[in-house]
CSV table of C-alpha atoms in Angstrom, one decimal:
chain,number,residue,atom,x,y,z
W,193,UNK,CA,-19.2,1.6,13.6
W,194,UNK,CA,-20.0,4.9,15.1
W,195,UNK,CA,-19.8,3.5,18.6
W,196,UNK,CA,-16.0,3.3,18.4
W,197,UNK,CA,-15.4,6.5,16.4
W,198,UNK,CA,-13.0,8.3,16.6
W,199,UNK,CA,-11.1,5.6,18.6
W,200,UNK,CA,-10.3,3.3,15.7
W,201,UNK,CA,-7.1,1.7,14.5
W,202,UNK,CA,-4.5,4.1,13.2
W,203,UNK,CA,-1.6,2.9,11.0
W,204,UNK,CA,1.8,4.2,12.1
W,205,UNK,CA,5.3,3.9,10.5
W,206,UNK,CA,3.6,3.6,7.1
W,207,UNK,CA,6.6,4.3,4.9
W,208,UNK,CA,6.8,3.5,1.2
W,209,UNK,CA,9.6,1.0,1.9
W,210,UNK,CA,7.5,-0.9,4.4
W,211,UNK,CA,4.5,-0.7,2.1
W,212,UNK,CA,6.6,-2.2,-0.7
W,213,UNK,CA,7.7,-5.0,1.6
W,214,UNK,CA,4.1,-5.8,2.3
W,215,UNK,CA,3.3,-5.7,-1.4
W,216,UNK,CA,6.2,-8.1,-2.2
W,217,UNK,CA,5.0,-10.5,0.4
W,218,UNK,CA,1.6,-10.8,-1.3
W,219,UNK,CA,2.8,-10.6,-4.9
W,220,UNK,CA,3.1,-14.4,-5.3
W,221,UNK,CA,-0.6,-14.7,-4.5
W,222,UNK,CA,-1.6,-12.2,-7.1
W,223,UNK,CA,0.2,-14.1,-9.8
W,224,UNK,CA,-1.5,-17.4,-8.9
W,225,UNK,CA,-4.9,-16.1,-9.7
W,226,UNK,CA,-5.8,-14.4,-6.4
W,227,UNK,CA,-6.7,-10.7,-6.3
W,228,UNK,CA,-5.1,-8.1,-4.1
W,229,UNK,CA,-7.3,-5.1,-3.1
W,230,UNK,CA,-5.5,-1.9,-2.0
W,231,UNK,CA,-8.3,0.0,-0.4
W,232,UNK,CA,-7.2,3.5,0.5
W,233,UNK,CA,-6.4,6.5,-1.7
W,234,UNK,CA,-6.7,9.2,0.9
W,235,UNK,CA,-7.4,7.9,4.4
W,236,UNK,CA,-5.1,10.6,5.9
W,237,UNK,CA,-6.6,10.5,9.4
W,238,UNK,CA,-6.1,6.7,9.6
W,239,UNK,CA,-2.5,6.9,8.4
W,240,UNK,CA,-3.3,4.6,5.4
W,241,UNK,CA,-3.2,6.4,2.1
W,242,UNK,CA,-1.6,6.1,-1.4
W,243,UNK,CA,-2.1,9.8,-2.5
W,244,UNK,CA,1.3,11.6,-2.9
W,245,UNK,CA,2.3,13.7,0.2
W,246,UNK,CA,5.0,16.1,1.1
W,247,UNK,CA,7.1,13.7,3.0
W,248,UNK,CA,7.3,10.7,0.6
W,249,UNK,CA,6.0,12.2,-2.6
W,250,UNK,CA,4.9,9.4,-5.0
W,251,UNK,CA,6.7,6.7,-3.0
W,252,UNK,CA,3.7,4.5,-2.3
W,253,UNK,CA,2.5,4.7,-5.9
W,254,UNK,CA,6.0,4.0,-7.1
W,255,UNK,CA,6.2,1.0,-4.8
W,256,UNK,CA,3.0,-0.4,-6.5
W,257,UNK,CA,4.6,0.2,-9.9
W,258,UNK,CA,7.8,-1.6,-8.9
W,259,UNK,CA,6.0,-4.6,-7.6
W,260,UNK,CA,3.0,-4.9,-9.9
W,261,UNK,CA,4.1,-2.8,-13.0
W,262,UNK,CA,5.6,-4.7,-15.9
W,263,UNK,CA,5.9,-8.4,-14.8
W,264,UNK,CA,9.2,-8.7,-13.2
W,265,UNK,CA,11.1,-12.0,-12.8
W,266,UNK,CA,11.5,-11.5,-9.0
W,267,UNK,CA,7.7,-11.2,-8.5
W,268,UNK,CA,6.6,-14.3,-10.4
W,269,UNK,CA,5.8,-17.5,-8.6
W,270,UNK,CA,8.6,-20.1,-8.5
W,271,UNK,CA,8.3,-23.1,-10.8
């Protein structure tokens, strides 16, 4: 919506640790047949990106790997 640009929502405090926490909170849904879409590779100006940076390196990508990499017992739905 060009009417609101450049005054759009900006993500702040987007650390790999908080990102991983958000991923873990949705992991159960992913393992019950739902799909999770992570939709930003390099949205630098909005503060929402996965691309490695100087401050956190590969932290966000590593968080995805920890949560959704090889199926881990702590991410599977409870019986």
